XYZ file of C-alpha atoms in Angstrom:
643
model
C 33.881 -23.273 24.191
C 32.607 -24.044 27.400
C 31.640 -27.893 28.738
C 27.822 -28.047 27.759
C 27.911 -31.022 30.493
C 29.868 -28.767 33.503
C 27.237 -26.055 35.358
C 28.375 -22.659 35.244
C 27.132 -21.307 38.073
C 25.343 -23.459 41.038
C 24.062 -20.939 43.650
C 20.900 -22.150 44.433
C 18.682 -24.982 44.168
C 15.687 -23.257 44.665
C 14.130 -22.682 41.326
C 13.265 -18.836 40.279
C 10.091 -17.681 41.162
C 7.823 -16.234 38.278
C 5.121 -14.023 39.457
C 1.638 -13.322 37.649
C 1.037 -11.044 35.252
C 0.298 -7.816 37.324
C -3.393 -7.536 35.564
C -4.064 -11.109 36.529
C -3.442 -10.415 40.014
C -5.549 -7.233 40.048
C -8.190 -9.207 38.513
C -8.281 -12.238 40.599
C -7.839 -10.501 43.862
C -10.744 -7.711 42.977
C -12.888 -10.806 42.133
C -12.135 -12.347 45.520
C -12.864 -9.715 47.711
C -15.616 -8.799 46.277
C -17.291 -12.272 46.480
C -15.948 -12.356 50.452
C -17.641 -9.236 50.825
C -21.423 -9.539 49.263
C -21.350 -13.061 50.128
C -20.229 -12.450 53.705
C -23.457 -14.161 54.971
C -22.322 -17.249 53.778
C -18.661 -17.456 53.973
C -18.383 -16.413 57.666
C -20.354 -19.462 58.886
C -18.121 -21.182 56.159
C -15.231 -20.031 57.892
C -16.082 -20.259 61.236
C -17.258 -24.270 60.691
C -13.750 -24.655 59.041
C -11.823 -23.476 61.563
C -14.027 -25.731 64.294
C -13.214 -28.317 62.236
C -9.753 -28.434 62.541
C -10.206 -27.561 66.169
C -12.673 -30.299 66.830
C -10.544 -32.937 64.132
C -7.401 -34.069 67.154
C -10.553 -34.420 69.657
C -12.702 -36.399 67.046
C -9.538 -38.890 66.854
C -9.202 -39.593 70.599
C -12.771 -40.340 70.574
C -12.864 -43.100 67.552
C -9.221 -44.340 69.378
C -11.536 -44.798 72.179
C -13.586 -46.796 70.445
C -16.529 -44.588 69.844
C -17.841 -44.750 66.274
C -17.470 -42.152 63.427
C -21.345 -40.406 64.076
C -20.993 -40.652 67.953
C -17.423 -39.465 68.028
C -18.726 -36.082 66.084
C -21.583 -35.651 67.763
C -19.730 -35.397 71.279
C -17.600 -33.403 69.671
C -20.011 -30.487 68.408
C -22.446 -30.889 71.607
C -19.018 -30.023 73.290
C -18.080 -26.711 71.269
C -21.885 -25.946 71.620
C -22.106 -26.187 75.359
C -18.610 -24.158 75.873
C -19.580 -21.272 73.036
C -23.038 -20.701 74.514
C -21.572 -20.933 78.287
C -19.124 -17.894 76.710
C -22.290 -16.012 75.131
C -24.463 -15.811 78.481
C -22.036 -15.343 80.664
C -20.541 -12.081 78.310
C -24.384 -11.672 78.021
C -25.322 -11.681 82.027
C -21.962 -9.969 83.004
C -23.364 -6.811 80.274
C -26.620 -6.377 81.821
C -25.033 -6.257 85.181
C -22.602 -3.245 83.787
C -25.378 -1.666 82.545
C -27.212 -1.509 85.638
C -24.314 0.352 87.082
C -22.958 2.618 84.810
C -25.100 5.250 85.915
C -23.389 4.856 89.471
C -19.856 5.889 87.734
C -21.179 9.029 86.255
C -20.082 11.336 89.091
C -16.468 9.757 88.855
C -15.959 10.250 85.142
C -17.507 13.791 85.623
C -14.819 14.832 88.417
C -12.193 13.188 86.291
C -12.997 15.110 83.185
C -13.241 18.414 85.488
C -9.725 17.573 86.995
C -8.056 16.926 83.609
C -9.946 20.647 82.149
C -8.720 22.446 85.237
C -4.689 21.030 84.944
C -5.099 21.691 81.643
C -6.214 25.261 82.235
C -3.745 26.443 85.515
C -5.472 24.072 88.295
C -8.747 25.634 86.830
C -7.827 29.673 88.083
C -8.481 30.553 84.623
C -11.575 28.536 83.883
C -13.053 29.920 87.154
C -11.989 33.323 86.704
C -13.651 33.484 83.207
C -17.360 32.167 85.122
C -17.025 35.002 87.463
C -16.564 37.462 85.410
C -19.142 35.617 82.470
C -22.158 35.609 85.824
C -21.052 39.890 86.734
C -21.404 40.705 83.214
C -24.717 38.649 82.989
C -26.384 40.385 85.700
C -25.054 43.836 85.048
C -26.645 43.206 81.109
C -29.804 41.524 82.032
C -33.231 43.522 82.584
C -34.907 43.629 86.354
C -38.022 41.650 86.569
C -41.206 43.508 86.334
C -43.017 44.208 89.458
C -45.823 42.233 91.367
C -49.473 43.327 90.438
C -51.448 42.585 93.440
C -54.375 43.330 92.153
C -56.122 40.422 90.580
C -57.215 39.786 86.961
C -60.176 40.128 85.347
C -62.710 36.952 84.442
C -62.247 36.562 80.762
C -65.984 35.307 79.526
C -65.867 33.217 76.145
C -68.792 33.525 74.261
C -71.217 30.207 73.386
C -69.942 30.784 69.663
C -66.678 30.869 69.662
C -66.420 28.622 72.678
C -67.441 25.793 70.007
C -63.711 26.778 68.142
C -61.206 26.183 71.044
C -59.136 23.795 70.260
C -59.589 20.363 72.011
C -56.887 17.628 73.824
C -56.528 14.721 72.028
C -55.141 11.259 73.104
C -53.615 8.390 71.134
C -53.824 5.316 72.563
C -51.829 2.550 70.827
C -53.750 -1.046 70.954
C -52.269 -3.405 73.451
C -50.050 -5.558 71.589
C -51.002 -9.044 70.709
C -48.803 -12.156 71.445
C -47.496 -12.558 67.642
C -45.958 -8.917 68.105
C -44.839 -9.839 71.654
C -42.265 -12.801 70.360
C -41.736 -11.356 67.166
C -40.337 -8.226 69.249
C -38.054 -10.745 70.931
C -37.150 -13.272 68.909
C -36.750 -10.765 65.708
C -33.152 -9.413 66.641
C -32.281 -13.145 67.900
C -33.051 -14.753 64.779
C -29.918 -13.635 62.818
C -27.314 -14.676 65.295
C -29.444 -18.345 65.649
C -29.648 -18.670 61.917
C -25.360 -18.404 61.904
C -25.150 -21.047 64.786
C -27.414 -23.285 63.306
C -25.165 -22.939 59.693
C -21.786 -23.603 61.599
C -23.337 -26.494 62.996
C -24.544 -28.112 60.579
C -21.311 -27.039 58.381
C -19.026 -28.210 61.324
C -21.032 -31.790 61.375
C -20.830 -32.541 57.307
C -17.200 -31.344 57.614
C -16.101 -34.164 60.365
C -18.348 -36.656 58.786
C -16.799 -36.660 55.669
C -13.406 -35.375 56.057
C -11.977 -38.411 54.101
C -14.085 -37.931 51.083
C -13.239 -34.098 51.348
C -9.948 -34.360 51.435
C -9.990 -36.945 48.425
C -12.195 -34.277 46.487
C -9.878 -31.676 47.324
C -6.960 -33.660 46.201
C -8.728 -34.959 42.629
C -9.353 -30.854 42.499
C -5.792 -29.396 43.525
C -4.309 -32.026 40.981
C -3.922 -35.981 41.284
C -0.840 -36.208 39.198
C 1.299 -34.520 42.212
C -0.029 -36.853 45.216
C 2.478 -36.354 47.472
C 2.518 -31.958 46.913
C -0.900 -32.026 47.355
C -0.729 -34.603 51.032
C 1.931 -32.538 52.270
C 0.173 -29.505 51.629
C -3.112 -30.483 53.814
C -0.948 -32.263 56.079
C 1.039 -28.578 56.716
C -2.524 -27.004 57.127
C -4.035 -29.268 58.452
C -1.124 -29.478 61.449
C -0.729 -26.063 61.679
C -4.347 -24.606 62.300
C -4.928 -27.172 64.536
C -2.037 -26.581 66.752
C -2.327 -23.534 66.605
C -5.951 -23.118 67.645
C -5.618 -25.931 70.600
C -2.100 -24.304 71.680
C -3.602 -20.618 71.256
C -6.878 -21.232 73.003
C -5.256 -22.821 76.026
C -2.851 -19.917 76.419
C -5.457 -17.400 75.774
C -7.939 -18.894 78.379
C -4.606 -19.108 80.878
C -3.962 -15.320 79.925
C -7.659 -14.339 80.454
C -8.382 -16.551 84.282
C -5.281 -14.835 85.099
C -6.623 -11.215 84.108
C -9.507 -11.719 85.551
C -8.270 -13.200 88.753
C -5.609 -10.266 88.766
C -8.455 -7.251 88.338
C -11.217 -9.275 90.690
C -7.658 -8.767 93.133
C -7.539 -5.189 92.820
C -11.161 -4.402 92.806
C -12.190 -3.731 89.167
C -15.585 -4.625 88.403
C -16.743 -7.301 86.042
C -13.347 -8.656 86.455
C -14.858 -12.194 84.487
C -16.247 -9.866 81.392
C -12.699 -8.583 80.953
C -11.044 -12.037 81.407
C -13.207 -13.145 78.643
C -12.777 -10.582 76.059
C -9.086 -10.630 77.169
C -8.714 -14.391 76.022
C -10.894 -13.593 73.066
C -9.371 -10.202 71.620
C -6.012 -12.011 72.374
C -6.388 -14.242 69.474
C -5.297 -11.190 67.577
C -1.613 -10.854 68.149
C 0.241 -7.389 68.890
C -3.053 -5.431 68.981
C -5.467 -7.640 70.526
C -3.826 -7.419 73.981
C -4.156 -3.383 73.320
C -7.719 -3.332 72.880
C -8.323 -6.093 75.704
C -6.303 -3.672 78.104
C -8.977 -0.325 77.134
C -12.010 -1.770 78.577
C -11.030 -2.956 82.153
C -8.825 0.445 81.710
C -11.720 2.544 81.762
C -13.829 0.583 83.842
C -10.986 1.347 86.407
C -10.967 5.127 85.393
C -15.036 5.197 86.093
C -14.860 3.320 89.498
C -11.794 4.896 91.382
C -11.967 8.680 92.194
C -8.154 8.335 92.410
C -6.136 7.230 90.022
C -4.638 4.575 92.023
C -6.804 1.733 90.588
C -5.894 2.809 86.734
C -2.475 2.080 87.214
C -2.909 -1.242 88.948
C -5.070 -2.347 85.536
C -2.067 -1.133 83.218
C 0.737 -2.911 85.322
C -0.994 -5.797 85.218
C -1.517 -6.124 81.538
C 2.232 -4.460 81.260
C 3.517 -7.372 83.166
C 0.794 -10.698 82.385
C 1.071 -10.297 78.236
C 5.044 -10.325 78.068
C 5.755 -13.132 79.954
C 2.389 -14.763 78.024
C 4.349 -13.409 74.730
C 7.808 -13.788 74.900
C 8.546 -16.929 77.433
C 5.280 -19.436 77.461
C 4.392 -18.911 74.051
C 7.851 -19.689 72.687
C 8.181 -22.387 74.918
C 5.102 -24.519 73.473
C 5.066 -23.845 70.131
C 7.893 -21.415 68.724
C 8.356 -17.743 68.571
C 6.428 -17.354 65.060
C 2.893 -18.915 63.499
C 4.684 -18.551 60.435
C 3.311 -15.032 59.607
C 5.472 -11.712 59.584
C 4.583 -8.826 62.201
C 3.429 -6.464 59.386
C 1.305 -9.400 57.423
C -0.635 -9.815 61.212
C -1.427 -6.140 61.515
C -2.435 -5.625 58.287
C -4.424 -9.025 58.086
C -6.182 -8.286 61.359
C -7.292 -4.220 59.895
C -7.974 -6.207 56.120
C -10.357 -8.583 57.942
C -12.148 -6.665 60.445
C -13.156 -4.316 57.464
C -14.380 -6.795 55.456
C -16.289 -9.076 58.167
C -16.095 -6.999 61.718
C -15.762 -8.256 64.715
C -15.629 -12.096 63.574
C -13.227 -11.088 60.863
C -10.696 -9.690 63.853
C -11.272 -13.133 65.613
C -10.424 -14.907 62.239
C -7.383 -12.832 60.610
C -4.719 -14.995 61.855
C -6.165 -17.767 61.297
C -7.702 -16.933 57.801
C -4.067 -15.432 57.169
C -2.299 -18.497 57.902
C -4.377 -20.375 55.390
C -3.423 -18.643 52.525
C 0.454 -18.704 53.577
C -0.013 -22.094 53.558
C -1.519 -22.544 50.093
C 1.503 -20.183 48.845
C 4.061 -22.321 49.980
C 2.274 -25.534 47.931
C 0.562 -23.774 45.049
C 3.104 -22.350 42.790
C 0.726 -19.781 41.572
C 0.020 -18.483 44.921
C 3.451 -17.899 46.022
C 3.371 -14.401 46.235
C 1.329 -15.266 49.114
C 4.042 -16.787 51.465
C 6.191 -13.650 50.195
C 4.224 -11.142 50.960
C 2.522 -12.541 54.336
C 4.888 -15.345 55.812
C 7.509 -14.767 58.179
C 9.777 -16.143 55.869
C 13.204 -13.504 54.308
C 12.249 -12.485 51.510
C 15.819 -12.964 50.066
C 18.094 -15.763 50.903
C 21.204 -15.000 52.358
C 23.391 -15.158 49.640
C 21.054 -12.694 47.509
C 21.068 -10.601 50.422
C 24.886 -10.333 50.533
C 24.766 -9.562 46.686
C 22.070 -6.684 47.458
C 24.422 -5.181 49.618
C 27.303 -5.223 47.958
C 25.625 -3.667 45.290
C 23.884 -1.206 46.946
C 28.021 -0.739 48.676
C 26.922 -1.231 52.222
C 29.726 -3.388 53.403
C 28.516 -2.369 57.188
C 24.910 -3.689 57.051
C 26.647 -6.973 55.245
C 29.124 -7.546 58.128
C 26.108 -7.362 60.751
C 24.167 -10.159 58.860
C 27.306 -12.252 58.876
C 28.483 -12.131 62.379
C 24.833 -13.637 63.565
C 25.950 -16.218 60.611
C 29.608 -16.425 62.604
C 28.078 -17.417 66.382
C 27.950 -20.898 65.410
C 30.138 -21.118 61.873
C 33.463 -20.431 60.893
C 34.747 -17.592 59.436
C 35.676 -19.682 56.213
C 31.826 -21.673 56.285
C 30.163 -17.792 55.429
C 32.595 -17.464 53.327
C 32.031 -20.638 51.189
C 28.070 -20.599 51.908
C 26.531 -17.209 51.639
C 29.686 -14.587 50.787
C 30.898 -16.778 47.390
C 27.536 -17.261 46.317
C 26.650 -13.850 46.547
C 29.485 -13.403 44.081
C 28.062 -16.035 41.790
C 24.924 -13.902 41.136
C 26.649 -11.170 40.365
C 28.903 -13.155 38.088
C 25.655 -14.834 36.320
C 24.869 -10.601 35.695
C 28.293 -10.841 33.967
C 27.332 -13.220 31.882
C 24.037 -12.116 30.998
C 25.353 -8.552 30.297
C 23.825 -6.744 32.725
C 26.521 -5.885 35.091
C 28.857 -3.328 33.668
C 32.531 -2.898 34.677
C 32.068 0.009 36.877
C 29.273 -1.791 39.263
C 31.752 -4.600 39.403
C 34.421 -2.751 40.445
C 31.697 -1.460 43.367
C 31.238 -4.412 44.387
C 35.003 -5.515 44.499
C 35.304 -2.943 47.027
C 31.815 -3.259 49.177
C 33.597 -6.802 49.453
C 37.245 -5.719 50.415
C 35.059 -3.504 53.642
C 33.186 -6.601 54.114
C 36.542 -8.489 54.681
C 38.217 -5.834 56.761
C 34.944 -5.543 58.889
C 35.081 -9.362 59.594
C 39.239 -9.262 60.261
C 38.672 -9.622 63.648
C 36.919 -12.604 64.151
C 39.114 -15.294 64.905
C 39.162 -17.974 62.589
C 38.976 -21.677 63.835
C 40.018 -24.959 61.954
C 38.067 -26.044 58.579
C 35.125 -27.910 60.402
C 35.987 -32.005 60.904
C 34.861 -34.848 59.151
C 32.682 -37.207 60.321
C 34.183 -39.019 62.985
C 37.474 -36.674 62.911
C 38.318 -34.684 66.163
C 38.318 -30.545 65.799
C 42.122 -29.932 65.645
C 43.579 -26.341 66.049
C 44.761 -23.985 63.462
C 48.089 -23.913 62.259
C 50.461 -21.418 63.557
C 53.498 -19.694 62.267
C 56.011 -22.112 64.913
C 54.252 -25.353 62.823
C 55.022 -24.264 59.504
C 57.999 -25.972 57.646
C 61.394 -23.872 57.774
C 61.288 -23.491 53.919
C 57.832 -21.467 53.949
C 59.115 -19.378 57.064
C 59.044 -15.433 55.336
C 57.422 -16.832 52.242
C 53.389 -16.114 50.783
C 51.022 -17.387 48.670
C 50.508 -15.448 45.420
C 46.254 -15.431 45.094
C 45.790 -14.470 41.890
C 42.538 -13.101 40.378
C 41.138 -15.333 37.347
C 39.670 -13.373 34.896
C 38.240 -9.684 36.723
C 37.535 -7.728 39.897
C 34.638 -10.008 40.581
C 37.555 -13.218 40.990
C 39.665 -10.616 42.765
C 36.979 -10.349 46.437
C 36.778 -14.005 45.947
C 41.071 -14.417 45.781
C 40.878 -11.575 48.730
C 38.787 -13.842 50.830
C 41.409 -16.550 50.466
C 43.806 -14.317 51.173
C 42.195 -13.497 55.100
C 41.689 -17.221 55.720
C 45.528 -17.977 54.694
C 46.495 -15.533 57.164
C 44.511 -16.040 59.733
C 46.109 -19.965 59.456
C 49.353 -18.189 60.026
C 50.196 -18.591 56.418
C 51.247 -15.002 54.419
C 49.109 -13.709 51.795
C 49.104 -11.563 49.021
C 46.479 -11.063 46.425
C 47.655 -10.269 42.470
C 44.858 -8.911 40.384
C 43.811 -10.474 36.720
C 45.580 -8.449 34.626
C 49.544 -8.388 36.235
C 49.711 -11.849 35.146
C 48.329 -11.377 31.927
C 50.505 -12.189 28.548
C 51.437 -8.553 28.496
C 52.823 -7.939 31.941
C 53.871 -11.268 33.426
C 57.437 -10.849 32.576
C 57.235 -7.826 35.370
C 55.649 -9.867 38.004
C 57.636 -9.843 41.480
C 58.027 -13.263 42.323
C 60.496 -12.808 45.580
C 59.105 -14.984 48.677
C 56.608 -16.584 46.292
C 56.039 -20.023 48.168
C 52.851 -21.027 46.029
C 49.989 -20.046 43.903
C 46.466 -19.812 44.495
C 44.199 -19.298 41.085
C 40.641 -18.050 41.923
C 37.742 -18.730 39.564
C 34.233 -17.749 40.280
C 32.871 -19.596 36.648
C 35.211 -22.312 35.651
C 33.838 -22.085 32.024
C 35.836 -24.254 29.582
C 39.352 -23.877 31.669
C 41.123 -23.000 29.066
C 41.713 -19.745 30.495
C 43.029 -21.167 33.279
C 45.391 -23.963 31.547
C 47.124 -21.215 30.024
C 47.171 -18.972 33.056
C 49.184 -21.988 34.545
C 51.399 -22.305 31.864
C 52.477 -18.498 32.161
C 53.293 -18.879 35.452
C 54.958 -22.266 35.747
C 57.244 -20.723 33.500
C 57.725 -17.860 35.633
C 57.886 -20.137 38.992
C 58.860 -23.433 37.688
C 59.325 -24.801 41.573
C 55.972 -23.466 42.419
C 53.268 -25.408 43.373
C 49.639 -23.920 41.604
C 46.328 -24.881 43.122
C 43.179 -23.682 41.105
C 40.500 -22.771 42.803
C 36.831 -22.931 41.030
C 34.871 -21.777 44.068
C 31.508 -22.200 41.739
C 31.796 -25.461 40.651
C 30.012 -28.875 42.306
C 32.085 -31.467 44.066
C 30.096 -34.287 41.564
C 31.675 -32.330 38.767
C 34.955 -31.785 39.894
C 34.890 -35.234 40.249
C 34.376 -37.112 37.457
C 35.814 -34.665 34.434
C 39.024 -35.136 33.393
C 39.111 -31.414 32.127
C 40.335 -30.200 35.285
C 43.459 -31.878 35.592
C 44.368 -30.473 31.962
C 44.818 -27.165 33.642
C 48.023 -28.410 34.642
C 47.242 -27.152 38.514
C 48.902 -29.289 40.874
C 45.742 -29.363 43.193
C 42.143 -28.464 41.911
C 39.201 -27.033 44.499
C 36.067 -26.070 44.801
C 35.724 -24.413 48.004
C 37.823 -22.032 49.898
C 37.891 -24.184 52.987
C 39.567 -26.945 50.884
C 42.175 -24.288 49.309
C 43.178 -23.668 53.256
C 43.413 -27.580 53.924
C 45.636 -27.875 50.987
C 47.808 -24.988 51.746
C 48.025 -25.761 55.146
C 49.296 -29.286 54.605
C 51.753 -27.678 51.934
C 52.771 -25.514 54.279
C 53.762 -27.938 56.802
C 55.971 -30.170 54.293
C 59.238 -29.333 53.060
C 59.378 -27.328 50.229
C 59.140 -29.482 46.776
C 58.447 -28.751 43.315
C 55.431 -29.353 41.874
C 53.337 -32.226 41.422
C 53.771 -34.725 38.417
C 50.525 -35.965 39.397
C 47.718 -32.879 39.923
C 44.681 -34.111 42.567
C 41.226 -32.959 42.357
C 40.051 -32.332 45.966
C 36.446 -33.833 46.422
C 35.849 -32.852 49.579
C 32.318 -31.070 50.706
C 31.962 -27.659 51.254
C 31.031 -26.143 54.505
């Protein structure tokens, strides 16, 4: 029976995530949308005053550091945002009415440009002119001559008194001259909308700073009290992320858009400071925002220039300004990622802009990154961070175990050697490969796994291993405080061991057979000979034909330690095959606390007992640098952390 008190298999210490109930998430998320959609009058001022918030909350602080009180502090603070949102709103307003006024001076240009395109389209416009010639021949050929001119003039037609009363008389509708209600209700009608938003936000954005303490204590009592510090880290993340994100985001994006409008005021675009502004706005949508911000000045360009000279200009400069805004300054302030994935963006920016418009393509990434945050704290919303943070959605080791089972040993090998740039060949081993092979062994044990997909993944893991033979392997990483020392080589290993290998024998099945395999590579790439035995040559039935020439020592390898029994008699088999033999056991699965502190490991009877394969190579290689000697009367437990 197996040690209630010893783990089977340790392979994670995240705990397994248990989604809702399909109908439950249906539900809730049908219920949701629908209440963001009917209710959109309300929660886009709710939104927008939440977002100012944690805009506005960093400049708030300065001001009460600078010894401005609470009311004062939040006051400055909104007049602020007020002053720089309706500077934005008339100067997009003023810079419109100016386009207006001349679009009727680019008609000609779009007209000749249209024309051009028809006639390249058409031969350089032979055919299209052809076909109007003969279209105006045919016409007149078909078409009646006009009747001839009667010089002679008409007779006076006289209307009788009677029926001169019948003809039918010109009337005129004049509307009344409107009065001054109609005048500003004309005017201020269309405006009142918009104004009644503002006023919302800002009298949302003032309650919000005001009592931020008392909301956040509100929202803690409501999230749960019982799990204080889940609940503090959870606004804290929020909290820091939106606001760095909007400060750091809106000072790039107003950099991008001066430069973009500097840039097409350069080449001779017109309303070059319209385009800079909806350049630094639509650019708060990442990917596609750029995209759109390039169309407008695009076609402005297209309407101006009778060339296309001036077209070009406008694309190189977006081609060139938004990478090196995208891929070197952004990095370089706050990271490559805002914590969303590049589909979750895309998708989040169409999800909102159909729901609330125009504001709701402003807000996506924002609104997006709040609910990845709330997955990553709210165990019930963790599908969430899943399904919209930039996060993998399996961790290494489950990835390894997905391809071995889907027997893609290539696509495994690629993953590792980004894994290899920085870690040893024996650290992916221990870390990602080994665990991998612990899920599939927890399968095992559940019954899942049958015999043949094992033996599928035995091999996936044998390609894996030849893929990776090439990368050198350096020395098992240093202790603290210890310098990196150099692998062994063949000249440093003792005379006796010269011709000889270590036997890595397979514990129970195939599974233990890719782990003893993996040993196997890292022995020889410490200049130390290798071969690896399968499970069942050593068995009861077949040990007595088991080639033990050049045997210099065995290596057991256990993915599950179990109760080691299987194991203690496994060493008994073959001490009485190699009595001279030193046996090291190899439980690649279980903890270092374990292997520790039970005494059930030493009754194997293994001269040295592991848990890792880089401590299996530190044994083996001080082994192999002694003289040769029997084994130990005294088996030790190595306690040494992996990787």
């Amino acid at each position: 029976m197996p040690d209630p008190d010893l783990r089977r298999i340790e392979y994670s210490s995240r705990e397994v995530y248990r989604p809702p109930s399909a109908l439950v998430t249906l539900g809730f998320a049908v219920i949701v949308i629908s209440a963001l959609y009917f209710a959109r009058e309300l929660f886009i001022p709710l939104a927008l005053a939440v977002l100012l918030s944690f805009a506005l909350g960093p400049f708030v602080m300065v001001l009460r550091r600078w010894r401005f009180g609470r009311v004062p502090s939040v006051i400055a603070a909104v007049l602020f945002a007020v002053l720089v949102i309706s500077a934005i709103g008339s100067l997009i307003g003023g810079q419109l009415a100016q386009l207006a006024e001349n679009l009727p001076q680019y008609r000609n240009n779009i007209t000749d440009k249209i024309h051009s395109l028809r006639g390249a389209a058409t031969g350089s416009g032979i055919v299209a002119r052809t076909s109007q010639i003969l279209q105006d021949l045919s016409s007149e050929i078909t078409s009646a001559p006009p009747p001839a001119a009667d010089k002679t003039p008409a007779p006076a037609v006289v209307v009788p008194r009677g029926v001169r009363s019948q003809l039918p008389i010109a009337v005129e509708i004049h509307q009344p001259a409107p009065t001054t209600f109609q005048i500003i209700q004309t005017i201020v009608g269309p405006l009142l909308q918009p104004l009644a938003t503002i006023g919302i936000v800002v009298v949302f954005v003032i309650f919000f700073l005001l009592q931020r303490e008392d909301l956040r204590d509100r929202f803690i009592r409501l999230a749960g009290a019982h799990d204080l510090q889940r609940t503090t880290r959870a606004l804290d993340d929020a909290g820091y992320r939106l606001s760095r994100y909007l400060l750091v985001q809106t000072a790039i994006n107003t950099g991008f858009g001066v430069v973009i409008g500097t840039g097409l005021w350069l080449i001779g675009v017109p309303n070059p400071v319209l385009c800079g502004v909806f350049a630094m706005l639509l650019r708060f949508v990442p990917y596609i925002g750029p995209v759109i911000a390039a169309i407008f000045p695009a076609a402005l360009a297209l309407a101006v220039d009778p060339g296309w000279s001036l077209l070009l200009w406008t694309s190189a400069l977006f081609l060139v300004v938004e990478p090196i805004t995208g891929q070197i300054i952004e990095p370089f302030l706050y990271g490559h990622s805002t914590g969303l994935s590049a589909v979750a963006v895309v998708v989040a920016a169409a999800f909102w802009t159909w729901l609330w418009g125009p504001i709701g393509l402003l807000l996506s990434t924002p609104l997006t990154l709040c609910l990845v945050v709330l997955g990553r704290h709210v165990e019930r919303m963790e599908f969430l961070d899943i399904i919209l943070g930039d996060k993998p959605a399996l961790t290494p080791e489950e990835n390894f175990y997905q391809r071995m089972l889907a027997g893609d040993p290539d696509e495994a090998a690629h993953q590792a050697e980004e894994f290899l740039r920085e870690q040893p060949l024996s650290a992916y081993y221990d870390e990602i490969a080994i665990r991998g092979l612990a899920l599939a062994q927890l399968d095992v044990n559940r019954g899942t796994l049958e015999h043949e997909r094992r033996l599928q993944i035995k091999e996936a893991v044998l390609g894996v291993i030849d893929n990776l033979s090439d990368h050198a392997e350096t020395a098992p990483l240093p202790k603290e405080g210890e310098e990196r020392s150099a692998a062994p080589s063949p000249t440093e290993i003792a005379p006796s061991w010269q011709g000889k290998f270590v036997m890595c024998v397979a514990g129970r099945g195939s599974l233990d057979e890719a782990a003893a395999a993996m040993l196997a590579q890292l022995l020889e790439k410490h200049g130390v000979g290798a071969k690896v035995v399968p499970n069942d040559v050593v068995s009861a039935a077949n040990i007595f034909r088991l080639d033990i020439t050049d045997v210099q020592m065995v290596c057991l390898s256990y993915l599950e330690p179990g109760g080691f029994t299987h194991a203690r008699y496994l060493v008994r088999r073959l001490r009485r095959k190699l009595p001279q033999v030193q046996i090291l056991a190899g439980f690649w699965t279980l903890s270092d606390e374990a292997a520790g502190q039970r005494e059930a490991l030493r009754e194997t009877g293994a001269d040295h007992v592991v848990t890792s394969l880089r401590q299996a190579v530190d044994q083996v290689s001080a082994a192999a640098k002694e003289p040769n000697r029997g084994p130990d009367t005294a088996p030790s437990v190595a306690s040494t952390a992996a990787g």
